[in-house]
Short mmCIF file of C-alpha atoms in Angstrom, two decimals:
data_model
loop_
_atom_site.label_atom_id
_atom_site.label_comp_id
_atom_site.label_asym_id
_atom_site.label_seq_id
_atom_site.Cartn_x
_atom_site.Cartn_y
_atom_site.Cartn_z
CA MET A 1 -51.95 -94.87 -60.75
CA SER A 2 -50.48 -97.94 -62.49
CA GLU A 3 -50.60 -96.05 -65.81
CA LEU A 4 -48.80 -93.07 -64.30
CA ALA A 5 -46.12 -95.32 -62.84
CA SER A 6 -45.25 -96.66 -66.28
CA ILE A 7 -44.63 -93.26 -67.93
CA ARG A 8 -40.99 -92.99 -68.97
CA PRO A 9 -39.33 -89.55 -68.58
CA ALA A 10 -37.43 -88.12 -71.51
CA GLY A 11 -33.67 -88.53 -71.43
CA VAL A 12 -33.31 -91.33 -68.89
CA ALA A 13 -31.01 -94.28 -69.58
CA ALA A 14 -32.07 -96.74 -72.27
CA VAL A 15 -32.60 -100.42 -71.49
CA GLU A 16 -29.92 -101.27 -74.05
CA GLU A 17 -27.30 -99.66 -71.79
CA ALA A 18 -28.04 -102.16 -69.03
CA GLU A 19 -28.23 -105.10 -71.43
CA ALA A 20 -24.81 -104.29 -72.86
CA PHE A 21 -23.31 -103.77 -69.42
CA LEU A 22 -24.59 -107.08 -68.10
CA ALA A 23 -23.22 -108.89 -71.14
CA ALA A 24 -19.80 -107.27 -70.69
CA HIS A 25 -19.64 -107.89 -66.92
CA PRO A 26 -20.97 -111.39 -66.18
CA ASP A 27 -19.17 -111.46 -62.81
CA ILE A 28 -21.07 -108.55 -61.24
CA THR A 29 -23.56 -109.82 -58.69
CA ALA A 30 -25.20 -106.63 -57.41
CA PHE A 31 -25.56 -102.90 -58.03
CA ASP A 32 -25.53 -99.83 -55.79
CA LEU A 33 -28.38 -97.44 -56.59
CA VAL A 34 -27.20 -93.92 -55.71
CA LEU A 35 -29.32 -90.79 -55.35
CA VAL A 36 -27.66 -87.58 -54.12
CA ASP A 37 -29.64 -85.48 -51.63
CA ALA A 38 -29.49 -81.74 -50.93
CA ASN A 39 -26.60 -82.21 -48.50
CA GLY A 40 -24.61 -84.02 -51.19
CA ILE A 41 -24.97 -87.34 -49.36
CA ALA A 42 -25.35 -90.49 -51.46
CA ARG A 43 -28.47 -92.43 -50.50
CA GLY A 44 -30.10 -95.47 -52.05
CA LYS A 45 -29.95 -99.27 -51.86
CA ILE A 46 -28.23 -102.33 -53.26
CA ILE A 47 -30.12 -104.51 -55.74
CA ARG A 48 -29.31 -107.95 -57.12
CA ARG A 49 -28.18 -108.50 -60.70
CA HIS A 50 -31.59 -109.74 -61.88
CA GLU A 51 -33.21 -106.48 -60.69
CA LEU A 52 -31.17 -104.22 -62.98
CA LEU A 53 -33.14 -104.67 -66.22
CA PRO A 54 -36.52 -104.00 -64.52
CA LEU A 55 -35.02 -100.77 -63.12
CA PHE A 56 -34.02 -99.63 -66.60
CA ARG A 57 -37.35 -100.71 -68.12
CA SER A 58 -39.74 -99.10 -65.66
CA GLY A 59 -37.84 -97.27 -62.95
CA ARG A 60 -38.20 -98.02 -59.25
CA HIS A 61 -40.28 -96.48 -56.49
CA LEU A 62 -38.45 -94.55 -53.77
CA PRO A 63 -40.05 -92.44 -51.02
CA GLY A 64 -39.94 -88.70 -51.61
CA SER A 65 -38.73 -88.33 -48.03
CA ILE A 66 -35.30 -89.59 -49.13
CA LEU A 67 -34.75 -85.98 -50.23
CA GLY A 68 -36.15 -84.60 -46.95
CA LEU A 69 -33.42 -85.97 -44.65
CA ASP A 70 -31.03 -83.83 -42.67
CA VAL A 71 -27.29 -84.49 -42.55
CA THR A 72 -27.80 -87.16 -39.86
CA GLY A 73 -30.43 -89.00 -41.90
CA GLU A 74 -33.40 -87.83 -39.81
CA ASP A 75 -36.71 -86.85 -41.42
CA VAL A 76 -37.38 -83.11 -41.50
CA GLU A 77 -41.14 -82.68 -41.57
CA GLU A 78 -40.87 -79.01 -42.54
CA THR A 79 -39.62 -80.01 -46.00
CA GLY A 80 -43.14 -81.14 -46.87
CA LEU A 81 -41.73 -84.47 -48.08
CA VAL A 82 -42.53 -86.64 -45.07
CA TRP A 83 -46.00 -86.90 -43.50
CA ALA A 84 -47.44 -83.84 -45.22
CA ASP A 85 -47.92 -86.03 -48.32
CA GLY A 86 -48.04 -89.39 -46.54
CA ASP A 87 -44.37 -90.14 -47.34
CA ALA A 88 -45.50 -90.76 -50.91
CA ASP A 89 -43.38 -92.67 -53.39
CA ARG A 90 -41.86 -91.06 -56.44
CA ARG A 91 -40.14 -92.96 -59.20
CA ALA A 92 -36.37 -93.17 -59.58
CA TRP A 93 -34.90 -93.64 -63.05
CA PRO A 94 -31.28 -94.40 -64.02
CA ILE A 95 -29.17 -91.55 -65.36
CA ALA A 96 -27.88 -92.23 -68.87
CA GLY A 97 -24.21 -93.18 -68.90
CA SER A 98 -23.97 -93.64 -65.13
CA LEU A 99 -23.80 -97.45 -65.06
CA VAL A 100 -20.24 -98.32 -64.03
CA ARG A 101 -18.24 -101.01 -62.31
CA LEU A 102 -17.18 -100.45 -58.69
CA PRO A 103 -13.45 -101.24 -58.73
CA TRP A 104 -13.14 -101.62 -54.95
CA THR A 105 -15.73 -104.32 -54.11
CA SER A 106 -15.46 -108.07 -53.64
CA PRO A 107 -17.54 -109.83 -54.82
CA PRO A 108 -17.82 -107.38 -57.73
CA ARG A 109 -20.62 -104.81 -57.72
CA GLY A 110 -21.66 -102.07 -60.10
CA GLU A 111 -23.21 -98.65 -59.56
CA VAL A 112 -25.95 -96.71 -61.26
CA ARG A 113 -26.93 -93.20 -60.26
CA LEU A 114 -30.56 -92.18 -60.11
CA ALA A 115 -32.68 -89.09 -60.60
CA LEU A 116 -36.10 -88.81 -58.99
CA TYR A 117 -39.28 -88.05 -60.93
CA GLU A 118 -42.94 -87.58 -60.12
CA LEU A 119 -45.24 -90.39 -61.22
CA ASP A 120 -46.32 -88.30 -64.20
CA ALA A 121 -42.65 -88.32 -65.34
CA SER A 122 -42.01 -84.65 -64.52
CA PRO A 123 -38.75 -83.95 -62.67
CA MET A 124 -39.10 -84.19 -58.88
CA ALA A 125 -38.28 -80.58 -58.02
CA ALA A 126 -36.44 -81.36 -54.75
CA ASP A 127 -33.80 -83.45 -56.58
CA PRO A 128 -30.63 -81.28 -56.72
CA ARG A 129 -29.49 -82.70 -60.05
CA HIS A 130 -32.64 -81.41 -61.72
CA ALA A 131 -31.82 -77.88 -60.49
CA LEU A 132 -28.50 -77.92 -62.33
CA ALA A 133 -30.09 -79.50 -65.41
CA ARG A 134 -32.76 -76.80 -65.50
CA ARG A 135 -30.22 -73.97 -65.27
CA ASP A 136 -28.00 -75.63 -67.88
CA ASN A 137 -30.95 -75.92 -70.27
CA MET A 138 -31.97 -72.30 -69.71
CA LEU A 139 -28.52 -71.09 -70.71
CA LYS A 140 -28.39 -73.38 -73.72
CA ALA A 141 -31.73 -71.99 -74.89
CA GLU A 142 -30.03 -68.59 -75.08
CA GLY A 143 -27.03 -69.94 -76.99
CA TYR A 144 -24.69 -70.41 -74.01
CA HIS A 145 -23.20 -73.86 -73.36
CA PRO A 146 -21.74 -74.03 -69.82
CA VAL A 147 -18.40 -75.75 -69.21
CA LEU A 148 -17.46 -76.56 -65.60
CA ALA A 149 -14.61 -78.21 -63.74
CA TYR A 150 -14.42 -78.88 -60.01
CA GLU A 151 -11.35 -79.11 -57.80
CA LEU A 152 -11.53 -81.49 -54.87
CA GLU A 153 -9.54 -80.80 -51.69
CA PHE A 154 -9.63 -83.35 -48.90
CA TYR A 155 -7.77 -84.80 -45.94
CA LEU A 156 -6.52 -88.36 -45.53
CA LEU A 157 -6.66 -89.23 -41.85
CA ASP A 158 -5.79 -92.13 -39.60
CA ARG A 159 -8.89 -94.09 -38.72
CA GLN A 160 -7.53 -94.20 -35.18
CA ARG A 161 -8.35 -91.03 -33.21
CA ASP A 162 -5.80 -89.38 -30.94
CA ALA A 163 -5.92 -89.55 -27.14
CA ASP A 164 -8.42 -86.68 -26.98
CA GLY A 165 -10.70 -88.18 -29.61
CA GLY A 166 -9.53 -85.80 -32.34
CA PHE A 167 -8.46 -86.47 -35.91
CA GLN A 168 -4.84 -87.20 -36.72
CA ALA A 169 -3.00 -87.33 -40.02
CA LEU A 170 -2.62 -90.64 -41.82
CA ARG A 171 0.42 -92.88 -41.73
CA LEU A 172 1.90 -92.79 -45.23
CA PRO A 173 1.62 -96.33 -46.66
CA LEU A 174 5.22 -96.79 -47.84
CA SER A 175 6.99 -95.34 -44.80
CA GLY A 176 4.51 -95.78 -41.95
CA GLU A 177 5.28 -92.20 -40.87
CA ARG A 178 2.87 -89.35 -40.39
CA PRO A 179 3.62 -86.32 -42.58
CA GLU A 180 5.24 -83.47 -40.67
CA GLY A 181 5.01 -79.81 -41.59
CA ILE A 182 2.89 -78.31 -44.32
CA GLN A 183 5.03 -79.44 -47.28
CA VAL A 184 2.73 -77.80 -49.82
CA TYR A 185 3.47 -79.17 -53.31
CA GLY A 186 5.77 -81.73 -51.70
CA VAL A 187 6.47 -84.72 -53.95
CA SER A 188 8.00 -86.99 -51.28
CA GLU A 189 4.64 -87.21 -49.50
CA LEU A 190 2.94 -88.14 -52.76
CA ASP A 191 5.54 -90.81 -53.47
CA ARG A 192 4.98 -92.37 -50.04
CA LEU A 193 1.24 -92.42 -50.77
CA GLU A 194 1.77 -94.52 -53.90
CA PRO A 195 -0.52 -97.54 -53.19
CA PHE A 196 -3.48 -95.25 -52.50
CA ILE A 197 -2.75 -92.98 -55.47
CA ASP A 198 -2.42 -95.93 -57.82
CA ALA A 199 -5.72 -97.39 -56.63
CA VAL A 200 -7.51 -94.06 -57.13
CA TYR A 201 -6.17 -93.55 -60.65
CA GLN A 202 -6.97 -97.13 -61.62
CA GLY A 203 -10.46 -96.81 -60.18
CA ALA A 204 -11.00 -93.54 -62.03
CA GLU A 205 -10.01 -95.20 -65.29
CA VAL A 206 -12.45 -98.05 -64.70
CA GLN A 207 -15.25 -95.57 -64.01
CA GLY A 208 -14.39 -93.17 -66.83
CA LEU A 209 -13.58 -90.28 -64.50
CA PRO A 210 -11.34 -87.57 -66.03
CA VAL A 211 -9.07 -87.32 -62.97
CA GLU A 212 -5.90 -85.35 -63.57
CA THR A 213 -3.39 -83.70 -61.23
CA LEU A 214 -2.78 -84.69 -57.60
CA ILE A 215 -1.22 -82.11 -55.27
CA SER A 216 0.01 -82.18 -51.69
CA GLU A 217 -1.93 -79.26 -50.24
CA TYR A 218 -1.44 -76.70 -47.49
CA ALA A 219 -1.56 -79.00 -44.42
CA GLU A 220 -0.32 -82.36 -43.22
CA GLY A 221 -2.46 -85.02 -44.87
CA GLN A 222 -4.33 -82.58 -47.13
CA PHE A 223 -4.44 -83.23 -50.88
CA GLU A 224 -6.14 -81.94 -54.02
CA LEU A 225 -7.32 -83.74 -57.13
CA THR A 226 -8.44 -81.93 -60.25
CA LEU A 227 -11.01 -83.05 -62.80
CA ARG A 228 -10.87 -82.17 -66.48
CA HIS A 229 -13.51 -79.66 -67.56
CA GLY A 230 -16.70 -80.81 -69.26
CA ALA A 231 -20.42 -80.21 -69.68
CA ALA A 232 -22.09 -78.89 -66.53
CA LEU A 233 -24.04 -81.99 -65.48
CA ARG A 234 -21.21 -84.39 -66.24
CA ALA A 235 -18.75 -82.24 -64.28
CA ALA A 236 -20.93 -82.38 -61.15
CA ASP A 237 -21.53 -86.11 -61.66
CA ASP A 238 -17.77 -86.64 -61.86
CA LEU A 239 -17.20 -84.92 -58.53
CA VAL A 240 -19.89 -86.98 -56.81
CA MET A 241 -18.35 -90.18 -58.16
CA LEU A 242 -14.79 -89.14 -57.31
CA LYS A 243 -15.67 -88.41 -53.68
CA ARG A 244 -17.27 -91.84 -53.42
CA LEU A 245 -14.22 -93.47 -55.05
CA ILE A 246 -11.72 -91.71 -52.76
CA ARG A 247 -13.72 -92.56 -49.65
CA ALA A 248 -13.98 -96.24 -50.61
CA VAL A 249 -10.31 -96.59 -51.57
CA ALA A 250 -9.17 -94.82 -48.40
CA LEU A 251 -11.23 -97.20 -46.27
CA ARG A 252 -9.64 -100.21 -47.94
CA HIS A 253 -6.19 -98.78 -47.27
CA GLY A 254 -6.86 -98.24 -43.57
CA MET A 255 -7.44 -94.49 -43.94
CA MET A 256 -10.33 -92.09 -43.59
CA ALA A 257 -11.05 -89.63 -46.39
CA CYS A 258 -12.46 -86.48 -44.82
CA PHE A 259 -14.47 -83.95 -46.83
CA MET A 260 -15.22 -81.56 -43.98
CA ALA A 261 -14.57 -77.96 -44.89
CA LYS A 262 -12.44 -77.44 -41.76
CA PRO A 263 -11.48 -80.61 -39.85
CA PHE A 264 -8.67 -78.85 -37.93
CA ALA A 265 -8.90 -75.40 -36.35
CA ASP A 266 -5.23 -74.62 -36.98
CA ARG A 267 -4.86 -76.08 -40.50
CA ALA A 268 -6.11 -75.18 -43.95
CA GLY A 269 -9.72 -75.71 -44.92
CA SER A 270 -10.80 -77.72 -47.96
CA GLY A 271 -12.47 -76.00 -50.90
CA MET A 272 -14.44 -76.98 -53.98
CA HIS A 273 -13.21 -74.41 -56.48
CA VAL A 274 -15.44 -74.23 -59.56
CA HIS A 275 -13.92 -73.29 -62.91
CA ALA A 276 -16.53 -72.03 -65.37
CA SER A 277 -16.80 -70.74 -68.91
CA LEU A 278 -19.43 -70.53 -71.64
CA ASN A 279 -19.13 -71.84 -75.19
CA ASP A 280 -21.27 -70.96 -78.17
CA GLY A 281 -23.03 -73.63 -80.22
CA ASN A 282 -19.85 -74.31 -82.20
CA GLY A 283 -17.71 -74.91 -79.12
CA ARG A 284 -15.99 -71.49 -79.19
CA ASN A 285 -15.09 -70.10 -75.77
CA LEU A 286 -17.10 -66.91 -75.25
CA PHE A 287 -14.76 -65.88 -72.42
CA ALA A 288 -11.62 -66.01 -74.60
CA ASP A 289 -9.54 -62.82 -74.58
CA GLU A 290 -9.83 -60.39 -77.47
CA GLY A 291 -6.94 -58.06 -78.14
CA GLY A 292 -5.26 -59.01 -74.88
CA VAL A 293 -8.12 -57.83 -72.64
CA LEU A 294 -10.91 -59.58 -70.74
CA VAL A 295 -14.06 -59.65 -72.85
CA ALA A 296 -17.35 -58.12 -71.74
CA PRO A 297 -19.21 -61.45 -71.19
CA LEU A 298 -16.54 -62.60 -68.75
CA ARG A 299 -16.57 -59.31 -66.86
CA HIS A 300 -20.37 -59.40 -66.71
CA ALA A 301 -20.27 -63.00 -65.44
CA VAL A 302 -17.83 -62.08 -62.69
CA ALA A 303 -20.05 -59.18 -61.66
CA GLY A 304 -23.10 -61.42 -61.48
CA LEU A 305 -21.30 -63.80 -59.13
CA LEU A 306 -20.17 -60.97 -56.88
CA GLU A 307 -23.63 -59.37 -56.77
CA THR A 308 -25.28 -62.63 -55.68
CA MET A 309 -22.56 -64.04 -53.43
CA ASP A 310 -24.02 -63.00 -50.07
CA GLU A 311 -27.37 -64.62 -50.98
CA SER A 312 -25.61 -67.75 -52.25
CA MET A 313 -23.30 -68.44 -49.33
CA LEU A 314 -25.58 -71.02 -47.72
CA VAL A 315 -25.16 -73.16 -50.84
CA PHE A 316 -21.39 -72.67 -50.81
CA ALA A 317 -21.07 -73.14 -47.02
CA PRO A 318 -24.07 -75.28 -46.01
CA HIS A 319 -22.98 -76.64 -42.61
CA LEU A 320 -21.90 -75.30 -39.23
CA ASN A 321 -18.33 -76.47 -39.85
CA SER A 322 -18.28 -74.78 -43.27
CA TRP A 323 -17.98 -71.36 -41.65
CA ARG A 324 -14.76 -72.18 -39.82
CA ARG A 325 -12.99 -72.14 -43.20
CA PHE A 326 -13.32 -68.39 -43.77
CA SER A 327 -10.54 -66.28 -42.29
CA ALA A 328 -8.07 -63.73 -43.61
CA GLN A 329 -4.96 -65.04 -45.37
CA SER A 330 -6.39 -68.55 -45.52
CA TYR A 331 -7.05 -68.95 -49.28
CA ALA A 332 -10.79 -68.80 -48.49
CA PRO A 333 -12.50 -65.54 -49.52
CA THR A 334 -13.90 -63.21 -46.88
CA ALA A 335 -15.36 -60.56 -49.20
CA PRO A 336 -17.06 -60.48 -52.64
CA THR A 337 -13.97 -59.48 -54.63
CA TRP A 338 -12.40 -60.48 -57.92
CA GLY A 339 -8.95 -60.35 -59.49
CA PHE A 340 -6.63 -61.69 -62.15
CA ASN A 341 -4.16 -64.39 -61.05
CA ASN A 342 -4.98 -63.71 -57.40
CA ARG A 343 -5.90 -66.52 -54.98
CA SER A 344 -7.10 -64.19 -52.21
CA VAL A 345 -10.32 -63.23 -53.99
CA ALA A 346 -13.75 -64.82 -54.26
CA VAL A 347 -13.78 -64.91 -58.08
CA ARG A 348 -10.41 -65.38 -59.72
CA ILE A 349 -9.42 -65.14 -63.36
CA PRO A 350 -6.59 -67.69 -63.58
CA ALA A 351 -3.50 -67.06 -65.66
CA GLY A 352 -3.33 -69.16 -68.81
CA ALA A 353 -3.79 -69.24 -72.55
CA PRO A 354 -6.08 -66.41 -73.76
CA GLY A 355 -8.23 -68.84 -75.73
CA ALA A 356 -8.91 -70.92 -72.60
CA ARG A 357 -9.82 -67.98 -70.37
CA HIS A 358 -12.37 -68.77 -67.67
CA LEU A 359 -13.33 -67.78 -64.13
CA GLU A 360 -12.83 -69.64 -60.86
CA GLN A 361 -15.38 -69.33 -58.07
CA ARG A 362 -13.50 -69.96 -54.80
CA ALA A 363 -16.15 -69.62 -52.08
CA ALA A 364 -17.56 -73.15 -52.05
CA GLY A 365 -16.25 -75.73 -49.59
CA ILE A 366 -15.79 -79.38 -50.46
CA ASP A 367 -18.69 -80.20 -48.12
CA ALA A 368 -21.14 -78.46 -50.48
CA ASN A 369 -23.43 -80.19 -52.97
CA PRO A 370 -21.86 -79.80 -56.46
CA TYR A 371 -25.25 -79.76 -58.19
CA LEU A 372 -26.48 -76.87 -56.04
CA VAL A 373 -23.13 -75.09 -56.35
CA GLY A 374 -23.18 -75.50 -60.13
CA ALA A 375 -26.77 -74.29 -60.44
CA THR A 376 -26.07 -71.26 -58.26
CA VAL A 377 -22.84 -70.34 -60.04
CA LEU A 378 -24.51 -70.59 -63.46
CA ALA A 379 -27.46 -68.52 -62.23
CA GLY A 380 -25.06 -65.81 -61.02
CA ILE A 381 -23.21 -65.83 -64.34
CA HIS A 382 -26.50 -65.60 -66.22
CA ARG A 383 -27.69 -62.70 -64.10
CA GLY A 384 -24.49 -60.74 -64.70
CA ILE A 385 -24.57 -61.30 -68.47
CA SER A 386 -28.28 -60.50 -68.73
CA SER A 387 -27.92 -57.23 -66.83
CA LYS A 388 -24.49 -56.38 -68.31
CA SER A 389 -23.19 -55.74 -64.82
CA ASP A 390 -19.69 -54.42 -64.18
CA PRO A 391 -17.51 -56.02 -61.47
CA GLY A 392 -15.73 -52.80 -60.57
CA PRO A 393 -11.99 -52.49 -59.96
CA GLU A 394 -9.81 -55.55 -59.58
CA ALA A 395 -8.81 -56.48 -56.02
CA ARG A 396 -5.28 -57.22 -54.89
CA SER A 397 -5.95 -58.29 -51.29
CA TYR A 398 -8.73 -59.78 -49.18
CA ARG A 399 -10.49 -56.51 -48.35
CA PRO A 400 -9.62 -53.78 -50.85
CA GLY A 401 -12.33 -51.37 -49.72
CA ALA A 402 -15.14 -53.87 -50.30
CA SER A 403 -18.43 -52.28 -49.26
CA ASP A 404 -20.44 -55.49 -48.91
CA GLU A 405 -19.16 -58.30 -46.73
CA LEU A 406 -20.26 -61.90 -46.84
CA PRO A 407 -22.58 -63.22 -44.12
CA PRO A 408 -20.51 -63.64 -40.96
CA ASP A 409 -21.89 -67.00 -39.88
CA TRP A 410 -24.21 -69.92 -40.65
CA ARG A 411 -27.30 -68.35 -39.10
CA SER A 412 -26.83 -65.14 -41.09
CA ALA A 413 -26.40 -67.17 -44.27
CA ILE A 414 -29.65 -69.03 -43.59
CA SER A 415 -31.43 -65.71 -43.16
CA ALA A 416 -29.92 -64.26 -46.37
CA ALA A 417 -30.82 -67.37 -48.37
CA SER A 418 -34.36 -67.42 -46.96
CA SER A 419 -35.20 -63.95 -48.28
CA SER A 420 -33.33 -64.30 -51.58
CA ALA A 421 -35.45 -64.18 -54.72
CA PHE A 422 -32.27 -64.92 -56.67
CA LEU A 423 -31.58 -68.18 -54.84
CA ARG A 424 -35.23 -69.19 -55.05
CA ASP A 425 -35.00 -68.83 -58.81
CA ALA A 426 -31.58 -70.52 -59.02
CA LEU A 427 -32.70 -73.65 -57.15
CA GLY A 428 -36.39 -73.59 -57.98
CA GLU A 429 -39.22 -72.86 -55.54
CA ARG A 430 -39.56 -76.43 -54.20
CA LEU A 431 -35.86 -77.13 -53.72
CA HIS A 432 -35.32 -73.70 -52.15
CA HIS A 433 -38.02 -74.53 -49.59
CA VAL A 434 -36.62 -78.01 -48.90
CA PHE A 435 -33.03 -76.81 -48.61
CA LEU A 436 -33.95 -74.02 -46.18
CA ALA A 437 -36.05 -76.40 -44.09
CA LEU A 438 -33.11 -78.79 -43.83
CA LYS A 439 -30.65 -76.06 -42.89
CA ARG A 440 -32.96 -74.57 -40.25
CA ALA A 441 -33.50 -78.01 -38.70
CA GLU A 442 -29.76 -78.70 -38.67
CA TYR A 443 -29.07 -75.27 -37.16
CA ARG A 444 -31.53 -75.95 -34.34
CA ARG A 445 -29.92 -79.35 -33.71
CA PHE A 446 -26.41 -77.92 -33.42
CA ALA A 447 -27.49 -74.81 -31.49
CA ALA A 448 -29.07 -77.01 -28.83
CA GLU A 449 -25.88 -79.03 -28.30
CA VAL A 450 -23.76 -78.22 -25.24
CA THR A 451 -20.16 -78.77 -26.32
CA ALA A 452 -17.19 -80.14 -24.40
CA LEU A 453 -15.48 -76.76 -24.77
CA GLU A 454 -18.42 -74.99 -23.12
CA ARG A 455 -18.34 -77.41 -20.21
CA LYS A 456 -14.57 -76.95 -19.87
CA ILE A 457 -14.61 -73.15 -19.98
CA TYR A 458 -17.84 -72.35 -18.17
CA GLY A 459 -18.25 -75.34 -15.84
CA GLU A 460 -16.77 -73.80 -12.70
CA SER A 461 -15.98 -70.26 -13.79
CA VAL A 462 -19.33 -68.50 -14.16
#
């Protein structure tokens, strides 16, 4: 086993990356090791400075069960990653280019993100990042080079709960006031958020994150940040890092950054819209318009996403709360529809320069795992292009005669995902099994809970 443990996987970070980083940052005393699980939760440990070079030279053992935890951090035996294999160690290796400074810590710390491998150096199939890498490589082998960009919607909340224990909007740093009214695209609210905004943009620059536009969104305390498009894996990495940055900066400014899909029943939900296109080997956009019309590959890609959407919804809406986001006239899709310059549909073709044409998948919530979302979106695109599917007529409303609806709730989505050969292929057999085991365990946990609303309504009336 000692020989197996020393095998170095292809493509992991080189030791020279760590040596150069340590030389350039003599003040950093420790490093966060971050591995993202199927729920999109960052897990890992903090190591001391002297432990960094050994990590880059030979990796580091981590239990496989770290990828078999539910959203509360409890082991889920049904994943097969806990006692079924004796909670066996795998080996974590640093991801190339992921070693960065953490701009919010004192004393200074750094961060390096990890991917998990078997001891024989093969990718550990339950690691979500490997699922996206596999799908990305499959497309590249056929001459398609995926380009993705994620939008991040989130709420900034007061860390103090209201009298009933519920969330309440933040106090804007410069004025001390809570925002009132929706004020979508309002610039005054952004101006009054200046210390937080400045810290996020500075932190993004330190970490090399391509953060662009900030928007006041469709609810008090709701905002959106966009990320510049890039290669598929890097785009998902960027979103993971940006969520961590926003959460850390908010904490240090007395706020709570909330990435629930629907933290308030009467306010807008938060999405993770995915913009996608395919380039050829020379960097030419294969979705670019020709003669003023949408090209066949783009139409096929849209069709593939629509055909697989019902099977994919558990990836896009993985939690109980995720399903509260979907309602008519809410900017969250309720049917597998598509349209040009139309925000009511599930797959939108945004307006813009013909040469930059791309699609936008709007079903995913910000609580979803970007690696799983990316892998599933690319698999749907690939299916549509391979089968030359047609998306049918363009939609102009939420339900323009759509014959197939999305699953109505979390339980239905679990059932659809469980029987889906498409999703099993998109995620890989092992990760599909693990993900379904986690979701079933979480469903049972929430289904068994008696809520305060139930006690209030039924307590003395039935």
